[in-house]
């Protein structure tokens, strides 16, 4: 707790040794090797955030097998078989990322249930450190997805933003509302922990708009590098984002800000954005019908306002057909 209050990321060697020996069974040679890795210039100070960065899923067993007690970290440590599977997954993702980089496009990694998200975040971080590296690229390739119906937003997003700054890679985010409300609330009730989902739709809307504002203002204050994909069918959120872009004097075609809607849905929003020069994308799911339909149904649940707007879309289509029929 005291280390957190200092909020500087550094502790003395003596503090680190005391903390390390409290939690791990170790010999002097091993501890000295760890310290030399973290303080190669012998400054007497240890970057404990850099130490935490060493706890990758691949390296975790090396540390947890030395834990003095079996705690949460040891319980979630993957087995050798699981680590082999994770490495295969990482190799596949690197193949996709390399192809995206070669084609000059982006790779957006989607979000999942909360129980899976830490593993996804770990893989995304691994990719971002390589493909969003500020020394090798001017713009990000890899985007992580942030679900704004979660109560830990925007704090978790801000943590990732600070991590990107600290380790010198471009931050890139796709903002969505979230599609697993029923599952997450049910699981929280079954396992007797507080629901991670905002209590009302209004709270989710507020969080979504807040996250947009945080990222746009950060981009305005710190210059190029950060990018955000505003993935929503919510007209009010889009209008607020456009108003903020105008306030901050962002050009509509500024390459750091993108909008996206599902293919065949909310075309009135996508076409209006595109017509006025904004970076507007259509999101196209593909695959076999039995694989795609559940995904589309979750998106519909996530964007309930999209279904409510269907009447206005039909009205706009009827008006356009009438104009074309009359030759206007």
PDB file of C-alpha atoms in Angstrom, residues 108-118 120-121 124 143-150 153 156 174-180 184 283 295 298-299 302:
ATOM      1  CA  UNK A 108      -8.358  -4.913 -34.040  1.00  0.00           C
ATOM      2  CA  UNK A 109      -8.490  -7.587 -31.338  1.00  0.00           C
ATOM      3  CA  UNK A 110     -12.026  -8.088 -30.019  1.00  0.00           C
ATOM      4  CA  UNK A 111     -13.061  -8.334 -26.359  1.00  0.00           C
ATOM      5  CA  UNK A 112     -14.655 -11.332 -24.654  1.00  0.00           C
ATOM      6  CA  UNK A 113     -16.086 -12.482 -21.304  1.00  0.00           C
ATOM      7  CA  UNK A 114     -14.286 -11.002 -18.305  1.00  0.00           C
ATOM      8  CA  UNK A 115     -12.852 -14.398 -17.325  1.00  0.00           C
ATOM      9  CA  UNK A 116     -11.007 -14.530 -20.671  1.00  0.00           C
ATOM     10  CA  UNK A 117     -10.065 -10.869 -20.931  1.00  0.00           C
ATOM     11  CA  UNK A 118      -6.797 -10.887 -18.922  1.00  0.00           C
ATOM     12  CA  UNK A 120      -6.501 -11.555 -24.306  1.00  0.00           C
ATOM     13  CA  UNK A 121      -5.030  -8.359 -22.873  1.00  0.00           C
ATOM     14  CA  UNK A 124      -2.539  -7.794 -27.180  1.00  0.00           C
ATOM     15  CA  UNK A 143      -5.894  -2.090 -31.363  1.00  0.00           C
ATOM     16  CA  UNK A 144      -7.281  -3.457 -28.107  1.00  0.00           C
ATOM     17  CA  UNK A 145     -11.040  -3.373 -27.427  1.00  0.00           C
ATOM     18  CA  UNK A 146     -12.546  -1.715 -24.347  1.00  0.00           C
ATOM     19  CA  UNK A 147     -16.076  -2.579 -23.201  1.00  0.00           C
ATOM     20  CA  UNK A 148     -17.627   0.510 -21.647  1.00  0.00           C
ATOM     21  CA  UNK A 149     -20.439  -1.313 -19.870  1.00  0.00           C
ATOM     22  CA  UNK A 150     -17.833  -2.429 -17.325  1.00  0.00           C
ATOM     23  CA  UNK A 153     -13.758   1.658 -17.191  1.00  0.00           C
ATOM     24  CA  UNK A 156      -8.416   0.174 -16.896  1.00  0.00           C
ATOM     25  CA  UNK A 174     -11.632   0.271 -30.193  1.00  0.00           C
ATOM     26  CA  UNK A 175     -14.461   1.465 -27.961  1.00  0.00           C
ATOM     27  CA  UNK A 176     -17.628  -0.634 -27.700  1.00  0.00           C
ATOM     28  CA  UNK A 177     -20.394  -0.816 -25.158  1.00  0.00           C
ATOM     29  CA  UNK A 178     -20.291  -4.591 -24.526  1.00  0.00           C
ATOM     30  CA  UNK A 179     -22.386  -7.634 -25.358  1.00  0.00           C
ATOM     31  CA  UNK A 180     -22.262 -10.055 -22.413  1.00  0.00           C
ATOM     32  CA  UNK A 184     -21.598 -11.400 -16.616  1.00  0.00           C
ATOM     33  CA  UNK A 283     -17.713  -3.814 -39.973  1.00  0.00           C
ATOM     34  CA  UNK A 295     -22.341 -12.865 -33.012  1.00  0.00           C
ATOM     35  CA  UNK A 298     -24.969 -10.192 -29.420  1.00  0.00           C
ATOM     36  CA  UNK A 299     -24.232  -7.021 -31.367  1.00  0.00           C
ATOM     37  CA  UNK A 302     -25.207  -4.527 -27.284  1.00  0.00           C
TER      38      UNK A 302
END
